[in-house]
């Protein structure tokens, strides 16, 4: 397996979707290729950072306009 | 990792449903009751749903439109439409997934209006260049320790806003919203292989751009 093949399999590998034989091949390559290890590690961290990040609070003005718009719609519906 | 990349059944014939993550379980607790109450005309229940999801929906709208004003319009329209069509929501999926679907549709419409002829999800030409690895630096064990939460939020938003939307939307749905490959493909009208290909490219592009912030720092 070459470095290029590792990149092509990267997403499946990180998703745990590769079959056992392919997984073993990837890990054999990673054991001796520091460059690929770095790519796998930093890509894993990229996903981790995004999937664990909390959404920022809504800016007050944005939130206030949203609730005003909803209130108007709800009021119209109930009248 | 709370929402670690996870194995999902890729075969649509596979009857085994993907196991929900802890986050999915906790966020959907009580959702069904609130939706039923809202459908029965309980305005307060709908407001509770809005309060619960407004931050996430705004972030998704930002990730699609990459613009605060457009994201605000998209979020408002998504909530108003979800209220107007609540009676049509059959509960086949989670309410939140349904809301995400509406938000994506609104966001894509907004993008197409803003840049007619320039935003096409299905005709993107992917090149081998997208798979080239340029930066090879260690980020250390936990880059988040070096930044305040708000600064980290800003960096992540800025970086995802800097990649092609046709990649960014796939990443947002798969890795941030935690939808499956199949759900993402269906919402975006793409094939499953196209979603997988764009997810890989999006992850690599984001990694490369984050390297600017988290790559080896010069010693003070």
Coordinates of C-alpha atoms in Angstrom, one line a residue:
Chain A
X1 CA 0.0 0.0 0.0
X2 CA 1.4 3.4 -0.9
X3 CA 0.8 6.8 0.7
X4 CA -1.6 7.8 -2.0
X5 CA -3.8 4.7 -1.2
X6 CA -3.8 5.7 2.4
X7 CA -5.3 9.1 1.5
X8 CA -8.0 7.5 -0.6
X9 CA -9.0 5.2 2.2
X10 CA -8.6 7.8 4.9
X11 CA -12.3 8.7 5.4
X12 CA -13.4 5.0 5.5
X13 CA -10.6 4.2 7.8
X14 CA -11.5 7.0 10.2
X15 CA -15.2 6.1 10.0
X16 CA -14.3 2.5 10.9
X17 CA -15.8 1.4 7.6
X18 CA -12.9 -0.5 6.2
X19 CA -12.9 -4.3 6.3
X20 CA -10.5 -6.1 8.5
X21 CA -7.9 -7.0 5.8
X22 CA -7.8 -3.4 4.5
X23 CA -7.6 -2.1 8.0
X24 CA -4.6 -4.3 8.7
X25 CA -2.9 -3.1 5.5
X26 CA -3.5 0.5 6.5
X27 CA -2.1 0.0 9.9
X28 CA 1.0 -1.8 8.6
X29 CA 1.7 1.2 6.4
X30 CA 1.1 3.7 9.3
X31 CA 3.5 1.7 11.5
X32 CA 6.4 2.8 9.3
X33 CA 5.2 6.0 7.6
X34 CA 5.4 9.0 9.8
X35 CA 4.0 11.4 7.2
X36 CA 0.8 9.3 6.8
X37 CA 0.5 9.0 10.6
X38 CA 0.6 12.8 10.8
X39 CA -2.1 13.1 8.2
X40 CA -4.3 10.5 9.8
X41 CA -3.8 12.1 13.3
X42 CA -4.5 15.7 12.2
X43 CA -7.5 14.7 10.1
X44 CA -8.9 12.8 13.1
X45 CA -8.4 15.9 15.2
X46 CA -10.1 18.1 12.6
X47 CA -13.2 16.0 12.8
X48 CA -13.0 15.9 16.6
X49 CA -12.8 19.7 16.8
X50 CA -15.8 20.2 14.6
X51 CA -18.0 17.5 15.9
X52 CA -17.4 18.5 19.6
X53 CA -17.7 22.2 19.1
X54 CA -20.6 23.9 20.7
X55 CA -22.5 26.4 18.4
X56 CA -21.8 29.9 19.5
X57 CA -24.7 31.8 21.2
X58 CA -27.0 33.6 18.8
X59 CA -26.2 37.3 18.6
X60 CA -28.9 39.1 20.6
X61 CA -30.2 41.1 17.6
X62 CA -30.5 38.0 15.5
X63 CA -32.3 36.1 18.2
X64 CA -34.6 38.9 18.9
X65 CA -35.6 39.3 15.2
X66 CA -36.2 35.5 15.0
X67 CA -38.5 35.5 18.0
X68 CA -40.3 38.6 16.8
X69 CA -40.9 37.0 13.3
X70 CA -42.2 33.8 15.0
X71 CA -44.5 35.8 17.3
X72 CA -46.0 37.6 14.4
X73 CA -46.6 34.4 12.5
X74 CA -48.1 32.6 15.6
X75 CA -50.3 35.6 16.4
X76 CA -51.6 35.7 12.8
X77 CA -52.4 32.1 12.9
X78 CA -54.3 32.2 16.2
X79 CA -56.4 35.3 15.2
Chain B
X1 CA -14.5 11.3 21.1
X2 CA -18.2 12.0 21.6
X3 CA -19.1 12.0 18.0
X4 CA -16.2 10.0 16.7
X5 CA -16.5 9.0 13.1
X6 CA -18.6 5.9 13.3
X7 CA -19.4 2.9 11.3
X8 CA -22.8 3.0 9.8
X9 CA -24.6 0.4 7.7
X10 CA -23.8 1.4 4.1
X11 CA -26.0 -1.2 2.6
X12 CA -29.6 0.2 2.3
X13 CA -30.9 -3.4 2.6
X14 CA -29.3 -3.8 6.0
X15 CA -32.2 -3.9 8.4
X16 CA -30.0 -3.0 11.4
X17 CA -30.6 0.7 12.3
X18 CA -27.5 2.7 13.1
X19 CA -27.2 3.0 16.9
X20 CA -27.9 6.5 18.0
X21 CA -25.0 8.3 19.7
X22 CA -25.3 9.5 23.3
X23 CA -25.7 13.0 22.0
X24 CA -28.5 12.0 19.7
X25 CA -30.3 10.2 22.5
X26 CA -30.1 13.1 24.9
X27 CA -31.1 15.7 22.4
X28 CA -34.1 13.8 21.2
X29 CA -35.4 13.1 24.7
X30 CA -38.8 14.7 24.9
X31 CA -38.7 15.9 21.3
X32 CA -41.5 13.7 20.3
X33 CA -43.8 15.0 23.1
X34 CA -43.0 18.6 22.2
X35 CA -43.7 18.0 18.5
X36 CA -47.0 16.3 19.3
X37 CA -47.9 19.2 21.6
X38 CA -46.9 21.8 18.9
X39 CA -48.9 19.9 16.3
X40 CA -51.9 20.1 18.6
X41 CA -51.5 23.9 18.7
X42 CA -49.4 24.4 21.8
X43 CA -47.3 27.5 20.8
X44 CA -45.2 27.2 23.9
X45 CA -44.0 23.7 22.9
X46 CA -43.0 25.0 19.5
X47 CA -41.1 27.8 21.1
X48 CA -39.3 25.3 23.3
X49 CA -38.2 23.5 20.1
X50 CA -37.0 26.8 18.6
X51 CA -35.0 27.6 21.7
X52 CA -33.5 24.1 21.7
X53 CA -32.3 24.2 18.1
X54 CA -31.8 27.9 17.2
X55 CA -28.1 27.9 17.8
X56 CA -27.4 24.8 15.8
X57 CA -29.7 25.8 12.9
X58 CA -28.0 29.2 12.8
X59 CA -24.5 27.5 12.7
X60 CA -25.7 25.2 9.9
X61 CA -27.1 28.2 8.0
X62 CA -23.8 30.0 8.4
X63 CA -21.9 26.9 7.2
X64 CA -24.0 26.9 4.1
X65 CA -24.3 30.6 3.2
X66 CA -21.0 31.8 4.9
X67 CA -22.7 35.1 5.5
X68 CA -24.4 36.3 8.7
X69 CA -27.3 38.2 7.0
X70 CA -28.1 35.3 4.7
X71 CA -27.8 32.8 7.6
X72 CA -30.3 34.8 9.6
X73 CA -32.8 34.8 6.7
X74 CA -32.3 31.1 6.2
X75 CA -32.8 30.3 9.9
X76 CA -36.0 32.5 10.1
X77 CA -37.5 30.9 7.0
X78 CA -36.6 27.4 8.2
X79 CA -38.4 27.9 11.5
X80 CA -41.4 29.6 9.9
X81 CA -41.7 26.9 7.3
X82 CA -41.4 24.2 9.8
X83 CA -44.2 25.7 11.8
X84 CA -46.4 26.2 8.8
X85 CA -45.8 22.6 7.7
X86 CA -45.8 20.9 11.1
X87 CA -49.0 19.1 10.3
X88 CA -47.2 17.4 7.4
X89 CA -44.4 16.1 9.6
X90 CA -45.1 12.4 10.0
X91 CA -42.4 11.6 12.5
X92 CA -40.5 9.2 10.1
X93 CA -37.3 10.9 11.1
X94 CA -36.4 13.0 14.1
X95 CA -37.9 16.5 14.1
X96 CA -34.4 17.9 14.1
X97 CA -33.4 16.0 11.0
X98 CA -36.5 17.3 9.3
X99 CA -35.6 20.9 10.4
X100 CA -32.1 20.4 9.0
X101 CA -33.5 19.3 5.7
X102 CA -35.6 22.4 5.5
X103 CA -32.6 24.6 6.5
X104 CA -30.4 23.0 3.8
X105 CA -33.1 23.6 1.1
X106 CA -33.5 27.2 2.2
X107 CA -29.7 27.7 2.3
X108 CA -29.2 26.3 -1.1
X109 CA -31.9 28.5 -2.6
X110 CA -30.3 31.5 -1.0
X111 CA -26.9 30.5 -2.4
X112 CA -28.3 30.0 -5.9
X113 CA -30.1 33.4 -5.8
X114 CA -26.9 35.1 -4.6
X115 CA -24.7 33.4 -7.2
X116 CA -26.8 32.2 -10.0
X117 CA -25.1 29.6 -12.2
X118 CA -22.2 29.3 -9.7
X119 CA -23.6 27.0 -7.1
X120 CA -24.0 23.5 -8.3
X121 CA -23.8 20.5 -6.0
X122 CA -24.0 17.9 -8.7
X123 CA -21.7 19.1 -11.3
X124 CA -18.6 19.7 -9.3
X125 CA -15.5 18.5 -11.0
X126 CA -13.2 16.9 -8.5
X127 CA -9.5 16.8 -9.3
X128 CA -6.6 14.8 -8.1
X129 CA -5.2 18.0 -6.7
X130 CA -7.9 17.9 -4.0
X131 CA -6.2 14.9 -2.6
X132 CA -2.7 16.4 -2.4
X133 CA -1.2 16.6 1.0
X134 CA 0.7 19.8 1.5
X135 CA 1.2 20.5 5.2
X136 CA 2.7 17.8 7.4
X137 CA 3.0 19.2 10.9
X138 CA 2.2 17.8 14.3
X139 CA -0.7 19.6 16.2
X140 CA 0.2 18.2 19.6
X141 CA -2.2 16.2 21.6
X142 CA -5.1 18.7 22.0
X143 CA -5.1 21.9 20.0
X144 CA -8.3 23.1 21.8
X145 CA -6.3 23.6 25.0
X146 CA -4.5 26.6 23.3
X147 CA -7.7 28.6 22.6
X148 CA -10.7 29.9 24.5
X149 CA -13.9 28.4 23.4
X150 CA -15.2 31.5 21.6
X151 CA -11.9 31.9 19.8
X152 CA -12.0 28.2 18.7
X153 CA -15.6 28.7 17.5
X154 CA -14.4 31.7 15.5
X155 CA -11.5 29.8 13.9
X156 CA -13.7 26.8 13.0
X157 CA -16.3 29.0 11.5
X158 CA -13.8 31.0 9.5
X159 CA -12.1 27.9 8.2
X160 CA -15.2 26.1 7.1
X161 CA -16.4 29.3 5.5
X162 CA -13.3 29.4 3.4
X163 CA -13.8 26.1 1.5
X164 CA -16.0 25.4 -1.5
X165 CA -19.6 25.3 -0.2
X166 CA -20.2 22.0 -2.1
X167 CA -17.6 20.4 0.2
X168 CA -18.5 22.4 3.3
X169 CA -22.2 21.4 3.2
X170 CA -21.3 17.7 3.0
X171 CA -18.9 18.1 6.0
X172 CA -21.4 20.1 8.0
X173 CA -24.1 17.4 7.5
X174 CA -21.9 14.4 8.1
X175 CA -19.4 15.5 10.7
X176 CA -21.2 18.3 12.5
X177 CA -24.9 17.4 12.3
X178 CA -24.0 13.7 12.5
X179 CA -26.3 12.6 9.6
X180 CA -25.5 9.4 7.9
X181 CA -24.0 9.2 4.4
X182 CA -27.3 8.1 3.0
X183 CA -29.3 10.9 4.7
X184 CA -26.7 13.4 3.5
X185 CA -26.9 12.0 -0.1
X186 CA -30.7 12.2 0.0
X187 CA -30.9 15.7 1.3
X188 CA -28.4 17.0 -1.2
X189 CA -29.6 15.0 -4.1
X190 CA -26.2 13.4 -4.5
X191 CA -25.1 9.8 -4.9
X192 CA -23.5 8.0 -1.9
X193 CA -20.1 7.8 -3.7
X194 CA -20.3 11.5 -4.3
X195 CA -20.9 12.2 -0.7
X196 CA -18.0 10.0 0.4
X197 CA -15.7 11.6 -2.1
X198 CA -16.6 15.1 -1.0
X199 CA -16.4 14.3 2.6
X200 CA -12.8 13.1 2.1
X201 CA -11.9 16.2 0.2
X202 CA -13.6 18.5 2.8
X203 CA -11.8 16.8 5.7
X204 CA -8.5 17.2 3.9
X205 CA -9.1 20.8 3.0
X206 CA -10.1 21.7 6.5
X207 CA -7.1 19.9 8.0
X208 CA -4.9 21.8 5.7
X209 CA -6.4 25.2 6.6
X210 CA -6.4 24.4 10.4
X211 CA -2.8 23.6 10.1
X212 CA -2.2 27.4 9.9
X213 CA -3.5 27.6 13.5
X214 CA -2.5 24.4 15.1
X215 CA 0.7 23.4 13.3
X216 CA 4.0 23.5 15.1
X217 CA 4.3 26.8 16.8
X218 CA 7.6 28.7 17.0
X219 CA 9.2 28.7 20.4
X220 CA 8.9 31.9 22.3

